[in-house]
mmCIF file with all atom_site columns, C-alpha atoms and ligand atoms in Angstrom:
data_model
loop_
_atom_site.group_PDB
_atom_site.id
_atom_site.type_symbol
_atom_site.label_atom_id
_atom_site.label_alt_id
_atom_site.label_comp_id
_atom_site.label_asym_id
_atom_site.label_entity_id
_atom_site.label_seq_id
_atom_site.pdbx_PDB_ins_code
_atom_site.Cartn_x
_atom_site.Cartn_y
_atom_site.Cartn_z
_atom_site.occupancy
_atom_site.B_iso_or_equiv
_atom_site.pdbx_formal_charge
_atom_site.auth_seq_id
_atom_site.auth_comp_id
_atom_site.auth_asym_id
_atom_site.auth_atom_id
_atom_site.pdbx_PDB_model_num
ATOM   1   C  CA  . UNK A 1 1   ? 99.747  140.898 72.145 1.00 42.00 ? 17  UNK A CA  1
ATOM   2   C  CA  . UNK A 1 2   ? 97.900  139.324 74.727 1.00 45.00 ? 18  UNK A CA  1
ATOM   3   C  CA  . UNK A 1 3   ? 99.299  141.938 77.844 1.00 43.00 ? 19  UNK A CA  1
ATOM   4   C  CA  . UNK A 1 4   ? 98.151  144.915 76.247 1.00 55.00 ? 20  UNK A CA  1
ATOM   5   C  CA  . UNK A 1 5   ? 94.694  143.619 76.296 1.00 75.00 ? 21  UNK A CA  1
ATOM   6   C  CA  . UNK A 1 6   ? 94.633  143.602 80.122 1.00 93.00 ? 22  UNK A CA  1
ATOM   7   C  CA  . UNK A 1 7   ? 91.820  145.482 82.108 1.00 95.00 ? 23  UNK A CA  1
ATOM   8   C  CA  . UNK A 1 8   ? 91.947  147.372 84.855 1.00 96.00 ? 24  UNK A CA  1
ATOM   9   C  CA  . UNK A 1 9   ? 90.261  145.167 87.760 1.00 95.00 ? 25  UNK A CA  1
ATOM   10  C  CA  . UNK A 1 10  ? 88.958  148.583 89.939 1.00 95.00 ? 26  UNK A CA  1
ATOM   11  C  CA  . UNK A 1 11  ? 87.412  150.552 87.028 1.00 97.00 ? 27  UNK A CA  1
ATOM   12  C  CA  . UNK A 1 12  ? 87.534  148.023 83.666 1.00 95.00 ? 28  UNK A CA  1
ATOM   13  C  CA  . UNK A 1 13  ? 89.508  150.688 81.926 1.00 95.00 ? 29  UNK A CA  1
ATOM   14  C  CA  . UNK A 1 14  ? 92.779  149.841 79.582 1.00 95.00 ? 30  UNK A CA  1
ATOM   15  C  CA  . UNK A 1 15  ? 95.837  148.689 81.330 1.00 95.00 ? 31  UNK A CA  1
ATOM   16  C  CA  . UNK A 1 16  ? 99.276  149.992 79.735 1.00 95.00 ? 32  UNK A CA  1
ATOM   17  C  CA  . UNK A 1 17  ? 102.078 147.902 80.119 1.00 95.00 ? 33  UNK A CA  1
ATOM   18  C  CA  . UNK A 1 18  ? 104.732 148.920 82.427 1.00 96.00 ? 34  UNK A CA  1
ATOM   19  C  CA  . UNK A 1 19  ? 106.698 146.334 83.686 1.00 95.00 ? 35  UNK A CA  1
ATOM   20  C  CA  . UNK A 1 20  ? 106.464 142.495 84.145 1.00 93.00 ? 36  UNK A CA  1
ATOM   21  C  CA  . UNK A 1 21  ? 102.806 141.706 84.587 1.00 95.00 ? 37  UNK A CA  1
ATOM   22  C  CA  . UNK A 1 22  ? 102.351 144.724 85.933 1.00 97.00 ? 38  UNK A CA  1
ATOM   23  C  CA  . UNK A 1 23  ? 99.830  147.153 84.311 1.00 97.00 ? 39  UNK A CA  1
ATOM   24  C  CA  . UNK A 1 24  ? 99.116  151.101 84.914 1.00 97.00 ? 40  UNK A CA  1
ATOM   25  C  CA  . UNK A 1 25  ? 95.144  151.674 84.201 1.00 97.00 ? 41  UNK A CA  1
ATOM   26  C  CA  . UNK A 1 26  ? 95.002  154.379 81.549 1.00 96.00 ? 42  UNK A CA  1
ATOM   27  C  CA  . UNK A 1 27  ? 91.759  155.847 83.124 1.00 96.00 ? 43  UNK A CA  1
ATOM   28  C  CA  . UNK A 1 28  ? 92.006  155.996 86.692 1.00 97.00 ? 44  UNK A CA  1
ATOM   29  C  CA  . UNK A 1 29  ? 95.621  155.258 87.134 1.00 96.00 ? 45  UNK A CA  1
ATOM   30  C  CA  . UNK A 1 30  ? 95.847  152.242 89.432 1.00 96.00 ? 46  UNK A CA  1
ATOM   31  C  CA  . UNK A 1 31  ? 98.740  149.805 89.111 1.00 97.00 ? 47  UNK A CA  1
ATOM   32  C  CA  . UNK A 1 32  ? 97.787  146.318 88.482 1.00 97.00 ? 48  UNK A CA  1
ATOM   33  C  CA  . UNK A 1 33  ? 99.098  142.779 88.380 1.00 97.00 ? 49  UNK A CA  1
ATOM   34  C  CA  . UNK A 1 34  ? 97.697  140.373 85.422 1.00 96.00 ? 50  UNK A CA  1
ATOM   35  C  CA  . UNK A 1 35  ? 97.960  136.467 85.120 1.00 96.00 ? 51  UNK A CA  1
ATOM   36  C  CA  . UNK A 1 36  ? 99.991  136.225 81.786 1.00 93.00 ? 52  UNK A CA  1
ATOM   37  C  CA  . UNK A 1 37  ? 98.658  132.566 81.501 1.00 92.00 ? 53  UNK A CA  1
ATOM   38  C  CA  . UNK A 1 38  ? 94.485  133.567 81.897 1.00 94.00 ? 54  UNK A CA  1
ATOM   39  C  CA  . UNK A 1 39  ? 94.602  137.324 82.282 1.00 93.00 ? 55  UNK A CA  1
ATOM   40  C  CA  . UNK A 1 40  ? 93.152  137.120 85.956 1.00 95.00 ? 56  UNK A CA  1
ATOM   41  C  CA  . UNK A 1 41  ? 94.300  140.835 87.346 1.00 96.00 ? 57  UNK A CA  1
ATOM   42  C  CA  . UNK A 1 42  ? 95.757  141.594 91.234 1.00 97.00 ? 58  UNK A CA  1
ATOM   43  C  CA  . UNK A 1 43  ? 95.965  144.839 92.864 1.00 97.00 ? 59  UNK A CA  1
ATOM   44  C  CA  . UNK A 1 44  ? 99.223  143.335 94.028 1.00 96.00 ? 60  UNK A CA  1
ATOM   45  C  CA  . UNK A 1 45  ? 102.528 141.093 92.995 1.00 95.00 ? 61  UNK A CA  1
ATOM   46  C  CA  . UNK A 1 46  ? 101.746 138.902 96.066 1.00 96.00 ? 62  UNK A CA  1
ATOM   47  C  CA  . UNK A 1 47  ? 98.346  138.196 95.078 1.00 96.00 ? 63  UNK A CA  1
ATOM   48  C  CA  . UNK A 1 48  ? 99.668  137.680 91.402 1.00 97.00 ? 64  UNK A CA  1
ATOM   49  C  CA  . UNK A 1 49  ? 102.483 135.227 93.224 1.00 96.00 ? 65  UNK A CA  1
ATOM   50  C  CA  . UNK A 1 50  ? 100.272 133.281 94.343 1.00 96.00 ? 66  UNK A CA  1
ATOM   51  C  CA  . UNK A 1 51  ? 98.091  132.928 91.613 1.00 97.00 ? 67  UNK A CA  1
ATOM   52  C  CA  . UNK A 1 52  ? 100.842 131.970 89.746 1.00 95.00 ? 68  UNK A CA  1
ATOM   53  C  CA  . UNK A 1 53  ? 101.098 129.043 92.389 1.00 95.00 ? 69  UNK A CA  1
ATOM   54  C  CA  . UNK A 1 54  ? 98.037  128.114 91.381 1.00 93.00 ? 70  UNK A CA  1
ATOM   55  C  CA  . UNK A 1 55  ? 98.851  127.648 87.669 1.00 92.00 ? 71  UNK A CA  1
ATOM   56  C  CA  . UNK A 1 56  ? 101.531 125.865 88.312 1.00 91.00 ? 72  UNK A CA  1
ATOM   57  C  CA  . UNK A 1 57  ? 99.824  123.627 90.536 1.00 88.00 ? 73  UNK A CA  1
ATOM   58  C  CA  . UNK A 1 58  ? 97.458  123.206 88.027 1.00 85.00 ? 74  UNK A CA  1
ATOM   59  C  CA  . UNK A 1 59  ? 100.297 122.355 85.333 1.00 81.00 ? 75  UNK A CA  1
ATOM   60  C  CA  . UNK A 1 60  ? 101.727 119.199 87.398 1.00 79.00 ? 76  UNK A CA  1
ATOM   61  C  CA  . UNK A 1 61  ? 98.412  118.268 88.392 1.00 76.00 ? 77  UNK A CA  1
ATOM   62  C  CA  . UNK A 1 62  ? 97.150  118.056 84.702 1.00 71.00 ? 78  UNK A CA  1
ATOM   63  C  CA  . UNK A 1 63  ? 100.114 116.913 83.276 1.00 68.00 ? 79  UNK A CA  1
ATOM   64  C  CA  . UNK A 1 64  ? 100.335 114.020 85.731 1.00 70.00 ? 80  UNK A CA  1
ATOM   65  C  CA  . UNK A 1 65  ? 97.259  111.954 84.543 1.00 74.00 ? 81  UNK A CA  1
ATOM   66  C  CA  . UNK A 1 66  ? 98.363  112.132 80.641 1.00 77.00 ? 82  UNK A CA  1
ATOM   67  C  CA  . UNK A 1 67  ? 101.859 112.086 80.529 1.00 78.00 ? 83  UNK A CA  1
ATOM   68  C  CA  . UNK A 1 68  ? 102.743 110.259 83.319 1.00 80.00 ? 84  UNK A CA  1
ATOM   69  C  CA  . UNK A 1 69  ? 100.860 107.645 82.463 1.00 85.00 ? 85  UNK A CA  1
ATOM   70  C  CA  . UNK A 1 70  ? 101.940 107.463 78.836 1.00 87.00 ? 86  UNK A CA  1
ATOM   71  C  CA  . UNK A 1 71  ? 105.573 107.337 80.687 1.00 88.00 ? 87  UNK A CA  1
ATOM   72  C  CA  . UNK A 1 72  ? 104.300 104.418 83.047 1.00 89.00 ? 88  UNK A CA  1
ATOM   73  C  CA  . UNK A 1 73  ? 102.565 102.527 80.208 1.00 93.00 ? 89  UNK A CA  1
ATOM   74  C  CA  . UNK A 1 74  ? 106.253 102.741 78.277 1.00 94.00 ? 90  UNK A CA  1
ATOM   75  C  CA  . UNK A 1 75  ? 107.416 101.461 81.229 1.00 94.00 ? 91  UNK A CA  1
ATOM   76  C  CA  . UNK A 1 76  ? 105.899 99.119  81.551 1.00 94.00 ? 92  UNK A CA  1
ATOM   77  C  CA  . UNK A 1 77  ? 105.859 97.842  77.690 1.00 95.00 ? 93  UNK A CA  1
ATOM   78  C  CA  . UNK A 1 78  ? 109.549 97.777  78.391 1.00 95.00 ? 94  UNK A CA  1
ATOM   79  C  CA  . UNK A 1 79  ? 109.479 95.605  80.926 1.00 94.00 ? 95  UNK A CA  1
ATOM   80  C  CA  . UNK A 1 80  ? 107.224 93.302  79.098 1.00 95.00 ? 96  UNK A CA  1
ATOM   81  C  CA  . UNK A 1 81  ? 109.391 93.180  76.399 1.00 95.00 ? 97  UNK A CA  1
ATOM   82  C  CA  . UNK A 1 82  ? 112.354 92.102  78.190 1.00 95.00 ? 98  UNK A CA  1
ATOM   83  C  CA  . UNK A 1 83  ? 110.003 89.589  79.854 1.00 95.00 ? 99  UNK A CA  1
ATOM   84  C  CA  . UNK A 1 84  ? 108.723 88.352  76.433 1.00 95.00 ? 100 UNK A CA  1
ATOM   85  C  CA  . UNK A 1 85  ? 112.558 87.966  75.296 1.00 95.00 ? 101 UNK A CA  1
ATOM   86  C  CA  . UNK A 1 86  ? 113.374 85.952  78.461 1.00 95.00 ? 102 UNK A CA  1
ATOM   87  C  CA  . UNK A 1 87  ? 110.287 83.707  78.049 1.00 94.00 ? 103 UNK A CA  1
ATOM   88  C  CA  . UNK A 1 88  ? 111.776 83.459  74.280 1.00 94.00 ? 104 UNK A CA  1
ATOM   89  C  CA  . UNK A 1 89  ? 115.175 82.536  75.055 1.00 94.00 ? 105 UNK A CA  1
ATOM   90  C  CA  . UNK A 1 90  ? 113.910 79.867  77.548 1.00 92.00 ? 106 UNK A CA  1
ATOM   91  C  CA  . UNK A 1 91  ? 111.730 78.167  74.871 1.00 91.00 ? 107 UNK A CA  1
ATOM   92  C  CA  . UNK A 1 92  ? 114.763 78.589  72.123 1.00 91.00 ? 108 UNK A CA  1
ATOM   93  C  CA  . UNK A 1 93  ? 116.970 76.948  75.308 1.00 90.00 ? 109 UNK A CA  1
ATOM   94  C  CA  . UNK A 1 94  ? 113.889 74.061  76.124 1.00 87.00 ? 110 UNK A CA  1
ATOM   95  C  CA  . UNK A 1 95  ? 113.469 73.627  72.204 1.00 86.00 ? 111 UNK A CA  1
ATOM   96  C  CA  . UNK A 1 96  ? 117.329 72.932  71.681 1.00 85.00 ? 112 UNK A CA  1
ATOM   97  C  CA  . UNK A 1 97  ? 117.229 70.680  74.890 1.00 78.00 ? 113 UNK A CA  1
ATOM   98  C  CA  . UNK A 1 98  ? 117.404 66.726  74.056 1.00 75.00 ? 114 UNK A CA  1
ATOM   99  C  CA  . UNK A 1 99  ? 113.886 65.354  74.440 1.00 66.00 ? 115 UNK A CA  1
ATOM   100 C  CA  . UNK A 1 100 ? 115.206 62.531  76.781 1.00 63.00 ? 116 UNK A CA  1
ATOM   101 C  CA  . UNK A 1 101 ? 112.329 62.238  79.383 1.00 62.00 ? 117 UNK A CA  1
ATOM   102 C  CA  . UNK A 1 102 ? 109.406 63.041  77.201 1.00 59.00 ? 118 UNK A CA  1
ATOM   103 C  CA  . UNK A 1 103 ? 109.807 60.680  74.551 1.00 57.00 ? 119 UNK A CA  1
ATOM   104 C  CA  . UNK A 1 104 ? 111.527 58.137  76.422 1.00 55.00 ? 120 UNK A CA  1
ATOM   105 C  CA  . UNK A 1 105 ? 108.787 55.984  78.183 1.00 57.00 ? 121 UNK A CA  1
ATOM   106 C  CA  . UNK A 1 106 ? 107.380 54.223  75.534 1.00 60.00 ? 122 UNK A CA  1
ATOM   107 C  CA  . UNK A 1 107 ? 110.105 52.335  73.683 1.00 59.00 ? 123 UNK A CA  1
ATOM   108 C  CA  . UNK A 1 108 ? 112.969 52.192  76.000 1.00 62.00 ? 124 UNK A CA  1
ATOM   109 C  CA  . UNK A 1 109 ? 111.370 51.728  79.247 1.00 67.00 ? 125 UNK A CA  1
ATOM   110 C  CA  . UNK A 1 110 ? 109.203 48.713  78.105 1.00 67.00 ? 126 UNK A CA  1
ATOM   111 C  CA  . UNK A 1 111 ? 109.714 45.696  80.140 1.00 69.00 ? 127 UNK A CA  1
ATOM   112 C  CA  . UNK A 1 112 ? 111.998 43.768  77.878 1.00 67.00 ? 128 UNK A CA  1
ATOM   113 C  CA  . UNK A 1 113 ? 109.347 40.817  77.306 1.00 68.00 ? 129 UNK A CA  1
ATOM   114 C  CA  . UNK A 1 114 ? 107.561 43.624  75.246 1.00 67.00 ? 130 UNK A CA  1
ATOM   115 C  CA  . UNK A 1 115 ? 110.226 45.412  74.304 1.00 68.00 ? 131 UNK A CA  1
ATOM   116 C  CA  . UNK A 1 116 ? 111.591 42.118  72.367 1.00 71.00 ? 132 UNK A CA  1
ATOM   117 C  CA  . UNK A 1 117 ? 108.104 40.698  71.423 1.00 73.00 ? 133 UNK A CA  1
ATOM   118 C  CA  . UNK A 1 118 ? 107.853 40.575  67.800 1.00 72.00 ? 134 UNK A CA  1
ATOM   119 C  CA  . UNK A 1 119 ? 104.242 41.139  67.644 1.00 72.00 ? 135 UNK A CA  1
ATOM   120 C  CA  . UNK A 1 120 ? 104.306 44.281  69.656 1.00 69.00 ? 136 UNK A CA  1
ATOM   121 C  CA  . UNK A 1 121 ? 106.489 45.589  66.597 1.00 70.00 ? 137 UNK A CA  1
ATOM   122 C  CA  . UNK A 1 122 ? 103.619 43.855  64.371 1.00 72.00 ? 138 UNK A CA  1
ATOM   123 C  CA  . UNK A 1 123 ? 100.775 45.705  65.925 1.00 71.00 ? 139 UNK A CA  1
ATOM   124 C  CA  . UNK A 1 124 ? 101.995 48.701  65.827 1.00 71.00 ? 140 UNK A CA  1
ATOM   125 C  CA  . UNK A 1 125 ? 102.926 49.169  62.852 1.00 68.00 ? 141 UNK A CA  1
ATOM   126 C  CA  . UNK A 1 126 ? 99.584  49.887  61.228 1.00 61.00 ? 142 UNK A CA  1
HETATM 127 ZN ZN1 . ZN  B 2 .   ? 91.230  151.756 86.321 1.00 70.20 ? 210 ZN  B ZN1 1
HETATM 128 ZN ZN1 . ZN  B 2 .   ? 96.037  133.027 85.779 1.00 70.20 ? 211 ZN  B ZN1 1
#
């Protein structure tokens, strides 16, 4: 039990539990306030309110740089992925396209001279 092991912050002595955070020293009888979360002790709930503040405060702050940006990187690998899968549908679309204009050029759009010359056909064949 962590709350029993409170101390009295005016004379050290054992604190007895009495109510929610709130401690009764055992040896000189003043009512105290401890931090559940470090054990910090307050001669009053206000001070112990704002402590609490504190911890929480504390909580977002050091939550923010690990999980948060474990979130954002998921994010983000989302987003690439749906990226990636557009990029990969455009290939599949450019790869099932008829290569008209790249391949084109070099037979069909020879002046017909060379197109019909017989030893065009000869020299390239080797
Ligand atoms: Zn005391
Ligand atoms: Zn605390």
């Amino acid at each position: 039990m962590a709350s029993s092991g409170a101390r009295c912050p005016k004379c050290g002595g054992q604190g007895r539990l009495i109510g929610e955070n709130r401690f009764l020293c055992e040896q000189c009888g003043t009512e105290f306030y401890a931090c559940p979360i470090c054990g910090a002790t307050f001669f009053s709930p206000q001070q112990l309110g704002g402590h609490m503040k504190y911890h929480k405060r504390e909580r977002e702050k050091s939550r923010d740089p690990v999980l948060d940006t474990l979130q954002e990187i998921v994010k983000r690998l989302d987003m690439l992925e749906e990226r990636l899968d557009r990029i990969e549908k455009t290939l599949n679309s450019l790869a099932a396209m008829p290569r008209l204009e790249t391949s084109q050029p070099t037979s069909e759009e020879l002046p017909s001279f060379a197109r019909d010359n017989p030893w065009l056909k000869i020299l390239s064949r080797r």
